[in-house]
mmCIF file of C-alpha atoms in Angstrom:
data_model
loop_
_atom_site.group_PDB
_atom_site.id
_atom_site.type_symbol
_atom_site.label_atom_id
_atom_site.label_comp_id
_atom_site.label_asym_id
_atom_site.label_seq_id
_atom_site.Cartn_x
_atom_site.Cartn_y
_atom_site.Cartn_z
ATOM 1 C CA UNK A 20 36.313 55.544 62.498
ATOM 2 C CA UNK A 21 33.718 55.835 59.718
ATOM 3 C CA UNK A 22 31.054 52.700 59.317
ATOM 4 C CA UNK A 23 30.617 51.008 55.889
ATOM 5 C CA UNK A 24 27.767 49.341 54.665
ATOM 6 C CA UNK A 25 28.292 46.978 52.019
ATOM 7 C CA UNK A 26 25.837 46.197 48.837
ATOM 8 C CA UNK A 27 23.912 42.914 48.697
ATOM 9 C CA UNK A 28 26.810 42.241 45.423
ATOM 10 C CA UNK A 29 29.830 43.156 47.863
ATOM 11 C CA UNK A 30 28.515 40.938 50.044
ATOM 12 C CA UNK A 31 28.012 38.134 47.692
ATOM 13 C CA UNK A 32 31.679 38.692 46.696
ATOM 14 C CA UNK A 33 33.159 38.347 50.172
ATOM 15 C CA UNK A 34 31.074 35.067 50.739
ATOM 16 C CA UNK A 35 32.089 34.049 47.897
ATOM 17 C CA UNK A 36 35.926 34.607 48.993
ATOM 18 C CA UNK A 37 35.708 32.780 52.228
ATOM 19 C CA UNK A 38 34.425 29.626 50.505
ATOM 20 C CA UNK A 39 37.849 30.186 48.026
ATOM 21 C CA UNK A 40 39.573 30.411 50.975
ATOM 22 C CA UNK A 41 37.963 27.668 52.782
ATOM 23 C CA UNK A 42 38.737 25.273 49.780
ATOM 24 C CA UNK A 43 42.238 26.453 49.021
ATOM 25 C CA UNK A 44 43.341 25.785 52.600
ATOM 26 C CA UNK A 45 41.801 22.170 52.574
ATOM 27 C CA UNK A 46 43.772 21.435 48.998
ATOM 28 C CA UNK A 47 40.619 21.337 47.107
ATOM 29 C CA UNK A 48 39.911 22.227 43.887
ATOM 30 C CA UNK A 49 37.839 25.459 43.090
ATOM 31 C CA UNK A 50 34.943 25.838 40.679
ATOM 32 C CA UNK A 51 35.060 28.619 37.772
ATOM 33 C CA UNK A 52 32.040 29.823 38.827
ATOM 34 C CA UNK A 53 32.873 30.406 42.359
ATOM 35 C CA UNK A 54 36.653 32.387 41.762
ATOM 36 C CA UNK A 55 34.447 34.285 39.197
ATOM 37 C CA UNK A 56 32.598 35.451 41.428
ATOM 38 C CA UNK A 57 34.879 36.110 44.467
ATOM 39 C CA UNK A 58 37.207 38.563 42.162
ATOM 40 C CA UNK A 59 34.404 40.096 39.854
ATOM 41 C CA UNK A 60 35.224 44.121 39.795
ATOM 42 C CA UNK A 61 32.642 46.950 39.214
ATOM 43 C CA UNK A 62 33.238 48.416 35.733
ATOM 44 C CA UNK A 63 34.126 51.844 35.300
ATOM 45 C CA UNK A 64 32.595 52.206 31.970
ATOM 46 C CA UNK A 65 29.165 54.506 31.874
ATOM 47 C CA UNK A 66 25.856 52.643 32.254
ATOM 48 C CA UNK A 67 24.617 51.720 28.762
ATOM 49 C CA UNK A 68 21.779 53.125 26.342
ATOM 50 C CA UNK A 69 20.318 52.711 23.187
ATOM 51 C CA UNK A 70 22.152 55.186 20.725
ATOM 52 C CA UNK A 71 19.751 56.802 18.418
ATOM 53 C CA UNK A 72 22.354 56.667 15.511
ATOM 54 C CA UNK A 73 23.654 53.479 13.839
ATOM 55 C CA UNK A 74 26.865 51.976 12.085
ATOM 56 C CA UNK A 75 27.464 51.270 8.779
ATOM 57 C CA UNK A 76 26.999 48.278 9.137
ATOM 58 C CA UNK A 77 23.141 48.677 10.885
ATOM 59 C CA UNK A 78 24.211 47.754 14.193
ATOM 60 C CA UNK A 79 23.397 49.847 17.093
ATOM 61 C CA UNK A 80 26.546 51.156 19.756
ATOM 62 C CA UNK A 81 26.095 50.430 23.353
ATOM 63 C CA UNK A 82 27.857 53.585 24.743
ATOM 64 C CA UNK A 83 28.439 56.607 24.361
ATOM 65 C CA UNK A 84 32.173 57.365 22.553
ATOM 66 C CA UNK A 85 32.521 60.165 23.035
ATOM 67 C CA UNK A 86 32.178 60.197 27.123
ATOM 68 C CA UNK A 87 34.715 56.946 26.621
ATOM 69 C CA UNK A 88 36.911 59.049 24.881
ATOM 70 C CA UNK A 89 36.700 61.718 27.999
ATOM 71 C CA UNK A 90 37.455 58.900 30.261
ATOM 72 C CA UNK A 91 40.604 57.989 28.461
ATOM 73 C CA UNK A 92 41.943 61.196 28.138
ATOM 74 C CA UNK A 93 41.950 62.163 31.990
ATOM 75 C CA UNK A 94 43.678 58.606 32.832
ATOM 76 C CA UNK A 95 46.580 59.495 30.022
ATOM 77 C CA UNK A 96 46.767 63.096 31.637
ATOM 78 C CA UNK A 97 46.497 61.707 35.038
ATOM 79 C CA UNK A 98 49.853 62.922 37.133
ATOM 80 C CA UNK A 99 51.216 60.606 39.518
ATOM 81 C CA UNK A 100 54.216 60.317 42.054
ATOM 82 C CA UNK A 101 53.797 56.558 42.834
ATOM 83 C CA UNK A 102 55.791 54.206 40.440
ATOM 84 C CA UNK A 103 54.076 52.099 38.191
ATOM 85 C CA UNK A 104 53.158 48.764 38.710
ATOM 86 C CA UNK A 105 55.623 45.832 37.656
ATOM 87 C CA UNK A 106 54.960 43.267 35.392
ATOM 88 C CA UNK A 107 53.257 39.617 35.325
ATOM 89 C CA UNK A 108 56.050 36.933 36.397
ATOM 90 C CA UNK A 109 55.906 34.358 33.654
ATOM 91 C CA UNK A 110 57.976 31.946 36.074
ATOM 92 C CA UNK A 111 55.403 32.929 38.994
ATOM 93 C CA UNK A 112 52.843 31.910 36.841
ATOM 94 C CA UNK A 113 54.097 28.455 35.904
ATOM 95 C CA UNK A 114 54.902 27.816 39.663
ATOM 96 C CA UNK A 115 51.296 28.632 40.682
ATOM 97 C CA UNK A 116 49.832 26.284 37.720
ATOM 98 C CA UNK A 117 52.081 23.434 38.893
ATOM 99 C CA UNK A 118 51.312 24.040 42.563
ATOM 100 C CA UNK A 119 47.306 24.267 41.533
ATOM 101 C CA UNK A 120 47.772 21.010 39.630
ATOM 102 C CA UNK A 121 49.848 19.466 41.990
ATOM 103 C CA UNK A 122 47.237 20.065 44.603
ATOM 104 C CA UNK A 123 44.635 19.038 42.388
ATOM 105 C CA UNK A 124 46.172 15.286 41.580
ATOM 106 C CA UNK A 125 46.389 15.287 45.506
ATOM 107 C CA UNK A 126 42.922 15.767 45.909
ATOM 108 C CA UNK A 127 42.310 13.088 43.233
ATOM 109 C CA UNK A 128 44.370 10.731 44.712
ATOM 110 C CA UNK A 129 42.579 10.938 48.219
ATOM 111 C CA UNK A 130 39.125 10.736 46.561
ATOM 112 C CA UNK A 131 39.846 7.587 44.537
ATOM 113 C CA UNK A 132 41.690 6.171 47.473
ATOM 114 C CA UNK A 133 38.355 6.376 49.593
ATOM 115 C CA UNK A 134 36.082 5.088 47.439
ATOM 116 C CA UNK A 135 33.109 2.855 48.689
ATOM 117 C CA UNK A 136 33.114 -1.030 47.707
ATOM 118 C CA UNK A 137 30.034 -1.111 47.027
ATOM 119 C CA UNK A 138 30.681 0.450 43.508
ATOM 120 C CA UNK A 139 29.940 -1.907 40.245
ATOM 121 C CA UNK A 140 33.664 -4.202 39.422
ATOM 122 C CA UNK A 141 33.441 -1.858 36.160
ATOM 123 C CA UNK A 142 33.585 1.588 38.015
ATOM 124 C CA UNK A 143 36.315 0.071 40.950
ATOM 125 C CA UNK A 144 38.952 -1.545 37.905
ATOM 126 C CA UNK A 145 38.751 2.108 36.250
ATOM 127 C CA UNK A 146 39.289 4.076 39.455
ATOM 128 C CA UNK A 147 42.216 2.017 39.966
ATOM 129 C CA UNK A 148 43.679 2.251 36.911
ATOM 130 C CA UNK A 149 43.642 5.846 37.355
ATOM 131 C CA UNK A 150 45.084 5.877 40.788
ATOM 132 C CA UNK A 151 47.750 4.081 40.014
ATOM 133 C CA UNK A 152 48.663 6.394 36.987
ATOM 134 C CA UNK A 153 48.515 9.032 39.192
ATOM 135 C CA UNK A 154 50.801 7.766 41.839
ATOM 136 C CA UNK A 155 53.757 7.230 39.164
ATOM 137 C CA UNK A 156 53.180 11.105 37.509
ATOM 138 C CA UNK A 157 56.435 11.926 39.204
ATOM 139 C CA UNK A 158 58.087 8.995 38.284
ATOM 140 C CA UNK A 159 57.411 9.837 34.541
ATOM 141 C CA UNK A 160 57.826 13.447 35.073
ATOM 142 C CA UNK A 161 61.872 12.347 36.665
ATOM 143 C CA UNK A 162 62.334 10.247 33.852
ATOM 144 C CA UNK A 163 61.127 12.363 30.973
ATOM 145 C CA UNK A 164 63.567 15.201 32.773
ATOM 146 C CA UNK A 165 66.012 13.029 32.852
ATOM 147 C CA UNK A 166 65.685 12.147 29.119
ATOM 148 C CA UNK A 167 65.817 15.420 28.028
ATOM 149 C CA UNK A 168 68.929 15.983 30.132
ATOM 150 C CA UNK A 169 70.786 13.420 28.766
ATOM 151 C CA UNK A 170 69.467 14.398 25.049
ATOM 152 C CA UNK A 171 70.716 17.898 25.565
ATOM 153 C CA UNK A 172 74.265 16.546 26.332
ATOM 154 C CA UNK A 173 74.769 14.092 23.547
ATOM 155 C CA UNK A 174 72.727 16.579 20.780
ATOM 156 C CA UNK A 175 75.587 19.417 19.144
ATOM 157 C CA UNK A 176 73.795 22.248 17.369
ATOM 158 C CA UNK A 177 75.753 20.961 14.139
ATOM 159 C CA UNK A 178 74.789 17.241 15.196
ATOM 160 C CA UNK A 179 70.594 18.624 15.261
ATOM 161 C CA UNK A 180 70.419 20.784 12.156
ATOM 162 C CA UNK A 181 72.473 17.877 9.819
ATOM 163 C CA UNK A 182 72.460 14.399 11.140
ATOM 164 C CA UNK A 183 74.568 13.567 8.178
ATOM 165 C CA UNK A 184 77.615 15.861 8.913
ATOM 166 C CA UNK A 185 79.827 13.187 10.091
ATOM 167 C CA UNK A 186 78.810 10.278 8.281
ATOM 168 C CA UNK A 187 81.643 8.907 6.490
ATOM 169 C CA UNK A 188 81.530 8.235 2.662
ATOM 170 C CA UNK A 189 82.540 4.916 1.350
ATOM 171 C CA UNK A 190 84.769 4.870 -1.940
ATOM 172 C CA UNK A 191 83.442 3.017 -4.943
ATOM 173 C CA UNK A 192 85.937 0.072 -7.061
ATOM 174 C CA UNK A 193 86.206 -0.692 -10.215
ATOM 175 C CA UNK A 194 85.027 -4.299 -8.866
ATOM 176 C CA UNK A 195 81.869 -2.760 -7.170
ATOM 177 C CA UNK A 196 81.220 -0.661 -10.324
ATOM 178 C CA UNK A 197 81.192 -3.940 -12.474
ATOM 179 C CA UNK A 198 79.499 -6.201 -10.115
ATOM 180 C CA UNK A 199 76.870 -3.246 -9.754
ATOM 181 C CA UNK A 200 75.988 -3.421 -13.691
ATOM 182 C CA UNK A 201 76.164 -6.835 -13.677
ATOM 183 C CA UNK A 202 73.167 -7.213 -11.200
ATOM 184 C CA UNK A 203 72.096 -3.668 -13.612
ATOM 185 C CA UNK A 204 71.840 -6.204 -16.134
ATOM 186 C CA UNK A 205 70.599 -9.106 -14.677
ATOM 187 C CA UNK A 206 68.087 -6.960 -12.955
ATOM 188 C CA UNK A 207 66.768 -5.826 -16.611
ATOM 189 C CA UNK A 208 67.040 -9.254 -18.001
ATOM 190 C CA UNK A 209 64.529 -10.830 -15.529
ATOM 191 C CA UNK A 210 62.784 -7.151 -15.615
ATOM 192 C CA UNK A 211 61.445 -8.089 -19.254
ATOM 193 C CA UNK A 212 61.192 -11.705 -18.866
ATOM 194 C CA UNK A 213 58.486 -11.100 -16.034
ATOM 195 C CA UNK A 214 57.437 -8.257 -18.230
ATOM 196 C CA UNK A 215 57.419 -11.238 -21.247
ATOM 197 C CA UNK A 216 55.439 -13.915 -19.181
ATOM 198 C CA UNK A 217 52.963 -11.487 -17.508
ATOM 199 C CA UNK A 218 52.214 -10.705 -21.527
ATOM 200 C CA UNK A 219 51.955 -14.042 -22.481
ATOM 201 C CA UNK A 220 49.574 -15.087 -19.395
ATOM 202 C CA UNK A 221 47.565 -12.399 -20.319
ATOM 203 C CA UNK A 222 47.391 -13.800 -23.653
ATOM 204 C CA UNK A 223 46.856 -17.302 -22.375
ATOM 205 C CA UNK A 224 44.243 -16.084 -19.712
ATOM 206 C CA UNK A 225 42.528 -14.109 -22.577
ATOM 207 C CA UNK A 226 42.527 -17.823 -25.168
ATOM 208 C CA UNK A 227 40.955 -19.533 -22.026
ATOM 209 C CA UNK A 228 38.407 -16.941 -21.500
ATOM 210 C CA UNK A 229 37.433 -17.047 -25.173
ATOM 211 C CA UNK A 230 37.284 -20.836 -25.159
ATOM 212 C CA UNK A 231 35.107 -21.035 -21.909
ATOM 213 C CA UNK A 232 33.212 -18.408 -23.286
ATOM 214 C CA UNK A 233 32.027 -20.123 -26.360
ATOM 215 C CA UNK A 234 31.711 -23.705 -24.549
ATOM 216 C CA UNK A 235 29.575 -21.500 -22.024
ATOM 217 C CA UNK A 236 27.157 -20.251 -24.931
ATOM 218 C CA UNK A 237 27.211 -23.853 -26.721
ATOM 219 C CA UNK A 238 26.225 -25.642 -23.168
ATOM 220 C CA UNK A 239 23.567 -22.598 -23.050
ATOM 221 C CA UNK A 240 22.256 -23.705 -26.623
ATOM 222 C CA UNK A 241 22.366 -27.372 -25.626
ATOM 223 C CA UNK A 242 20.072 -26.864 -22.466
ATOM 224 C CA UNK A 243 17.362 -24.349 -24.244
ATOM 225 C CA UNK A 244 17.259 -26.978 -26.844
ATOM 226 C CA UNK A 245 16.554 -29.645 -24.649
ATOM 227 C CA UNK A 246 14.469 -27.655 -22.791
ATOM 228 C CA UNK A 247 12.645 -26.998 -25.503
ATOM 229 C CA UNK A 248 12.182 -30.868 -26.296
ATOM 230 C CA UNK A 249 11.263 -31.225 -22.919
ATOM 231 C CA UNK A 250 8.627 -28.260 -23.149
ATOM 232 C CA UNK A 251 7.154 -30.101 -26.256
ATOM 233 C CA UNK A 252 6.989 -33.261 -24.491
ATOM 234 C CA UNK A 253 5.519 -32.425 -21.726
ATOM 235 C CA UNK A 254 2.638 -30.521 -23.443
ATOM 236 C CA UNK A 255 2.373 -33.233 -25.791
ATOM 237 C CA UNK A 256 2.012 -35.950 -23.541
ATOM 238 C CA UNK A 257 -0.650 -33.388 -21.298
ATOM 239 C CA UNK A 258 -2.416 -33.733 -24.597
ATOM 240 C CA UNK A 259 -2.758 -37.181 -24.808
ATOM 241 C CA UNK A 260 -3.356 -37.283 -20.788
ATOM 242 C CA UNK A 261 -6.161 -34.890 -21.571
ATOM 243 C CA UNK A 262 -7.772 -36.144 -24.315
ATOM 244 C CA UNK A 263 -7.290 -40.058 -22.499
ATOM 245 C CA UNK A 264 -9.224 -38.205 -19.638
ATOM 246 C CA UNK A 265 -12.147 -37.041 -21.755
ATOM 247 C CA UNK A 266 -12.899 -40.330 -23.308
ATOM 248 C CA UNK A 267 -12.742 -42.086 -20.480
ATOM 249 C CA UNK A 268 -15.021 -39.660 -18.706
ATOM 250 C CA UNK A 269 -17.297 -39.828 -21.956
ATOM 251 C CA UNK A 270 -17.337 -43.865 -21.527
ATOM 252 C CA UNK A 271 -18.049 -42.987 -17.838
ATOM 253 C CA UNK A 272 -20.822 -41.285 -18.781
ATOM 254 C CA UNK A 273 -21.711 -43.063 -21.040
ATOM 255 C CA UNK A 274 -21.896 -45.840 -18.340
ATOM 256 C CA UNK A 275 -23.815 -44.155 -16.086
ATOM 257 C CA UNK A 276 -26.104 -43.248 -18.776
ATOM 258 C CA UNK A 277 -26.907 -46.878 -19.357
ATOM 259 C CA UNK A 278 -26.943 -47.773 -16.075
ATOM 260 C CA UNK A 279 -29.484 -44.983 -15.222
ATOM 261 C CA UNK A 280 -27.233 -43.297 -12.657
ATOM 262 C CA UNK A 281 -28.334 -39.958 -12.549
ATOM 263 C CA UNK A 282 -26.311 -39.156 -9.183
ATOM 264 C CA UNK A 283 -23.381 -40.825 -10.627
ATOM 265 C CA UNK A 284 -23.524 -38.849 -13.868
ATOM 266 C CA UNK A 285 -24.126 -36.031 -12.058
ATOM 267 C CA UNK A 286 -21.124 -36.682 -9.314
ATOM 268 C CA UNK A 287 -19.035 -36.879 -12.788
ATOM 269 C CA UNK A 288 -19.922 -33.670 -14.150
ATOM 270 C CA UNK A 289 -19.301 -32.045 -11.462
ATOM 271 C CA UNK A 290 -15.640 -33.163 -11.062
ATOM 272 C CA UNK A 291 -14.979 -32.771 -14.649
ATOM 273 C CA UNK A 292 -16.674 -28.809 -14.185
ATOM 274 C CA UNK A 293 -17.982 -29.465 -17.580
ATOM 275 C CA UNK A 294 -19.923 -26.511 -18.002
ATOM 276 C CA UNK A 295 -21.274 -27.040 -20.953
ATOM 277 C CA UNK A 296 -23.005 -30.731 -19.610
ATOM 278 C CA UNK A 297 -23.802 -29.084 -16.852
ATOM 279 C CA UNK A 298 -26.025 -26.203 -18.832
ATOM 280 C CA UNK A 299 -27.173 -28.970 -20.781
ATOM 281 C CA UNK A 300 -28.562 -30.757 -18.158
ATOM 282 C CA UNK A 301 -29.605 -28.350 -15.824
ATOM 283 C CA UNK A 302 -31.569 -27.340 -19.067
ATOM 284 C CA UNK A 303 -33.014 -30.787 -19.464
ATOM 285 C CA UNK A 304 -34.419 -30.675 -15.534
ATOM 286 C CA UNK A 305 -36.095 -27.749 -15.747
ATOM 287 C CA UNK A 306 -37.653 -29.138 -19.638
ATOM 288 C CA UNK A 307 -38.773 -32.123 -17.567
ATOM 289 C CA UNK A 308 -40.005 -30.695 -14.494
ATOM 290 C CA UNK A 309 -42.147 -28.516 -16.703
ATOM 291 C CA UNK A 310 -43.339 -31.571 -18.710
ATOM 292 C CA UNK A 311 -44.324 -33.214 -14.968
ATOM 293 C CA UNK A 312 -45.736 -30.362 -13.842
ATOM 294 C CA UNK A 313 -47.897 -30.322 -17.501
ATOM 295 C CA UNK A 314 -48.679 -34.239 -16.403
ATOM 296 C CA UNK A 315 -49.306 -33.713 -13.221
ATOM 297 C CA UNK A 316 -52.243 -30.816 -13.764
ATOM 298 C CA UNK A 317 -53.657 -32.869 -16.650
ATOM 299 C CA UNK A 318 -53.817 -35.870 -14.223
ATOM 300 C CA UNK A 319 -55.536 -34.150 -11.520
ATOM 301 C CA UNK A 320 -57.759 -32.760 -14.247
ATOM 302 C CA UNK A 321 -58.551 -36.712 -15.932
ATOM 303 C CA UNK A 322 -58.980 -37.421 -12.348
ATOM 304 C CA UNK A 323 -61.663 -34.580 -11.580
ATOM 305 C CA UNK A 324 -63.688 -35.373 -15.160
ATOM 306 C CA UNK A 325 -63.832 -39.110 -14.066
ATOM 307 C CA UNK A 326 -64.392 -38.427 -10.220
ATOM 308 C CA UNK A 327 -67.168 -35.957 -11.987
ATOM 309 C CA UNK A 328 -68.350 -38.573 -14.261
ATOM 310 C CA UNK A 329 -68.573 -41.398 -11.382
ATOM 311 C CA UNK A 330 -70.511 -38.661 -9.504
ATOM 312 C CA UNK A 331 -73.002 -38.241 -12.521
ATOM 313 C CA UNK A 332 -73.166 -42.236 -12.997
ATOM 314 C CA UNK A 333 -73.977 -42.961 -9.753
ATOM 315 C CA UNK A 334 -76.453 -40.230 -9.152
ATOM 316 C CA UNK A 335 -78.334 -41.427 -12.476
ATOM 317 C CA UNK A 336 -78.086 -45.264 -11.154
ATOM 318 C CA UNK A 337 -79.324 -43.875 -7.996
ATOM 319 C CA UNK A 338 -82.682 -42.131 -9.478
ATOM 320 C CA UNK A 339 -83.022 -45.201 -11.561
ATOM 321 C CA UNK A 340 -83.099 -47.441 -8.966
ATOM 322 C CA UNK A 341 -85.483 -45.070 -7.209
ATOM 323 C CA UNK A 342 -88.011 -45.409 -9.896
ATOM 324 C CA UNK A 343 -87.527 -48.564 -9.760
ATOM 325 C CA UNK A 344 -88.197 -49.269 -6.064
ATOM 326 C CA UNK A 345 -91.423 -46.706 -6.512
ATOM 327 C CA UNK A 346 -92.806 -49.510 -8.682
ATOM 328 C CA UNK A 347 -92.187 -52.567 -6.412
ATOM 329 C CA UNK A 348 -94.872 -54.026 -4.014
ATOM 330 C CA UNK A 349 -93.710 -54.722 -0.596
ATOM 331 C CA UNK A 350 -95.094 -57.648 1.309
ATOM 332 C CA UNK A 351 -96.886 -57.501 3.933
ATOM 333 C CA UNK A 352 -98.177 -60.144 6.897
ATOM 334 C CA UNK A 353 -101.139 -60.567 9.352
ATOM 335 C CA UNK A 354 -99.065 -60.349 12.389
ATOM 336 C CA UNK A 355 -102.211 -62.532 14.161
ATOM 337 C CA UNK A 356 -102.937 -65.208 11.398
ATOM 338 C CA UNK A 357 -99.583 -64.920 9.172
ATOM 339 C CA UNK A 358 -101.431 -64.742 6.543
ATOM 340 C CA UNK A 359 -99.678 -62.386 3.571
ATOM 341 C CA UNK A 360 -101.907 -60.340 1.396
ATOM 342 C CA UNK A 361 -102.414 -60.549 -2.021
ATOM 343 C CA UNK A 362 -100.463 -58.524 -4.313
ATOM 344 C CA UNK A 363 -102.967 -56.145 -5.362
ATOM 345 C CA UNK A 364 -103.614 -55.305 -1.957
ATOM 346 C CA UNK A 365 -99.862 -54.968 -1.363
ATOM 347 C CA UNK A 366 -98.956 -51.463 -0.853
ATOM 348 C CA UNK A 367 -95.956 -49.753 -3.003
ATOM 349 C CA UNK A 368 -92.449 -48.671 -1.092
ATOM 350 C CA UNK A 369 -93.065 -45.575 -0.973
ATOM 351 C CA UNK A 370 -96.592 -46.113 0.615
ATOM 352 C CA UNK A 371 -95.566 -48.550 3.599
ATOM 353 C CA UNK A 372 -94.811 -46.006 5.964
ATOM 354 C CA UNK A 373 -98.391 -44.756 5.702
ATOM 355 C CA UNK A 374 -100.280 -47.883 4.883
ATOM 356 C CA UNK A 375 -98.114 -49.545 8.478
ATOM 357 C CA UNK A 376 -99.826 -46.658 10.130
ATOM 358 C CA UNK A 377 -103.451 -46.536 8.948
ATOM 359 C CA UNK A 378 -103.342 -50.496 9.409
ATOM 360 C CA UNK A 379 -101.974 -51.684 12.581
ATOM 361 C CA UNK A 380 -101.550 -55.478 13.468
ATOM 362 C CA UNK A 381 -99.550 -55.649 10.176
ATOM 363 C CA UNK A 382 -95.743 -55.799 9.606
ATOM 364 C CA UNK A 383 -93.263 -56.025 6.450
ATOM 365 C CA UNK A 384 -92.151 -59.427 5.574
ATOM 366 C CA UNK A 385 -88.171 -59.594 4.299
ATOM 367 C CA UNK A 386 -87.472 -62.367 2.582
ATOM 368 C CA UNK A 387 -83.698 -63.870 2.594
ATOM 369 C CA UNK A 388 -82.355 -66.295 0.461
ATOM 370 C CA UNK A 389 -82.199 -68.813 3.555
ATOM 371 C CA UNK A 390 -84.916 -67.592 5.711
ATOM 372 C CA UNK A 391 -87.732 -65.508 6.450
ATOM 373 C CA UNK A 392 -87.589 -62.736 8.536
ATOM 374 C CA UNK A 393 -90.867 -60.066 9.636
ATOM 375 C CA UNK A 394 -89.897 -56.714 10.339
#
């Protein structure tokens, strides 16, 4: 018996198949995915290139034609004994969807009916909600068959293409005919009285607007104008406020002027920000700290010509009364007898230092108003 070695994708594919096979016999559902890839067949079309030539349209062809064209030709004149293969079942089909989705809500069912409780109340009410609509499926599917049973029985082809076949007509009296123009009439009658009073409401709604309209504009007039008065007033009476202000901030001043205030005046003028007072005065400071600063310097300067003068006056009083003491005797005294020289043998002040010294045993005599006193 020959050995076969399959491929790394054959492989694939049959592991893929037992995990299909796996979850089919446990009832499970089966990912897309993995049946794609448990029943994915090799192609028999040639490998692919890059055709040199193009369409009309600028796109390039991925195969060869014409070897396609080759292919399909020997399948068409293929000869075979075996008979051909029959067709898809349409009711095989259905049966194998409702047995997949059958299996599927069964699978549902067990998952949501093993839920853990430690799940948020949120998560548990909606899982519930769908497990119970899942249990009663079949009860909706038996009663929606049952409808339609029941439907098909009472329904009549005739019955379904003109409900109104059988309906029975109902014969019209002369009484019916007269009562139905009556209420004809009566139906116009009140037709164009509503018709009548909607038109005269609109008329009525359309006076009303015109009155409010003018009163609206005449109140408008009334407040501007008293507004306006009000305006006037107000400016008016500002005026008088203002002008009340500035005399009695001139009297103020005034005041203060007489009182010789200067902070107060100035405390004034600076709460009034009268600019111009302000310049005024500011001018007037600097005028007089200029004229003290003039008074100052020609103080200082009367000072210094005095001080200069006194200087002068004393030193001449001082030389006179030099000469003067040049001139006077002093008297002198026999310290041993007490005897006092005569004045012509009295020496001069300015000699007594000398004539002390070349006579000794003589002193100067000072003589106070109440006593006597030798030196």
């Amino acid at each position: 018996m020959p050995e076969y070695i399959l491929t790394a994708a054959q492989l694939e594919q049959l592991k893929a198949q037992v995990r299909v096979y796996k979850q089919l016999a446990t009832q499970e559902p089966v990912a897309q995915s993995l049946i794609s890839s448990s029943v994915s067949k090799p192609s028999l079309l040639p490998e692919p290139y890059e055709f040199p030539g193009e369409t009309e349209t600028g796109e390039k062809l991925p195969y060869d034609l014409m070897k396609i064209l080759t292919l399909h030709q020997q399948r068409a004149n293929r000869s075979t004994l075996l008979p051909p293969p029959c067709g898809i079942d349409p009711q095989a089909i259905l049966r194998e969807r409702e047995f997949r989705i059958q299996n599927r809500i069964g699978a549902r069912i067990r998952f949501l009916s093993n839920l853990p409780a430690s799940l948020s109340r949120h998560l548990l009410t909606k899982a519930e909600i769908e497990l119970r609509a899942l249990r009663l499926l079949s009860l909706q599917t038996q009663v929606r068959m049952e409808v339609l049973n029941q439907l098909k029985k009472d329904t009549t082809l005739e019955t379904a293409l003109n409900p109104y076949a059988y309906r029975r007509t109902k014969r019209q009296t002369l009484r019916e005919a007269r009562v139905t123009e009556k209420l004809e009439k009566q139906q116009k009658v009140e037709q164009e009285r509503r018709r009548r009073q909607k038109h005269n409401d609109l008329l009525q709604a359309i006076l009303q607007h015109g009155k409010e309209f003018k009163e609206y504009h005449r109140n408008n007039l009334v407040k501007q104008s008293k507004i306006k008065k009000a305006v006037l007033t107000y400016h008016a009476n500002s005026e008088k406020e203002r002008k009340k202000d500035e005399l009695r901030n001139e009297r103020m001043r005034m005041q203060k002027l007489m009182q010789e205030d200067e902070e107060g005046y100035r405390q004034l003028l600076d709460e009034k920000k009268d600019k111009r007072l302000v310049f005024l005065l500011q001018q007037t400071d600097e005028y007089v700290e200029s004229l003290t600063g003039l008074v100052k310097q020609h103080q200082a300067t009367e000072k210094r010509r005095k001080r200069n003068e006194r200087r002068e006056q004393k030193a001449k009083e001082k030389m006179e009364e030099g000469n003067e003491l040049s001139e006077v005797r002093i008297r002198i005294r026999d310290v041993a007898t007490g005897e006092l020289l005569s004045a012509e043998e009295m020496p001069k002040s300015e000699e007594v230092d000398s004539w002390l010294e070349a006579h000794p045993g003589y002193e100067v005599k000072i003589t106070f108003p109440m006593f006597d006193v030798a030196v």
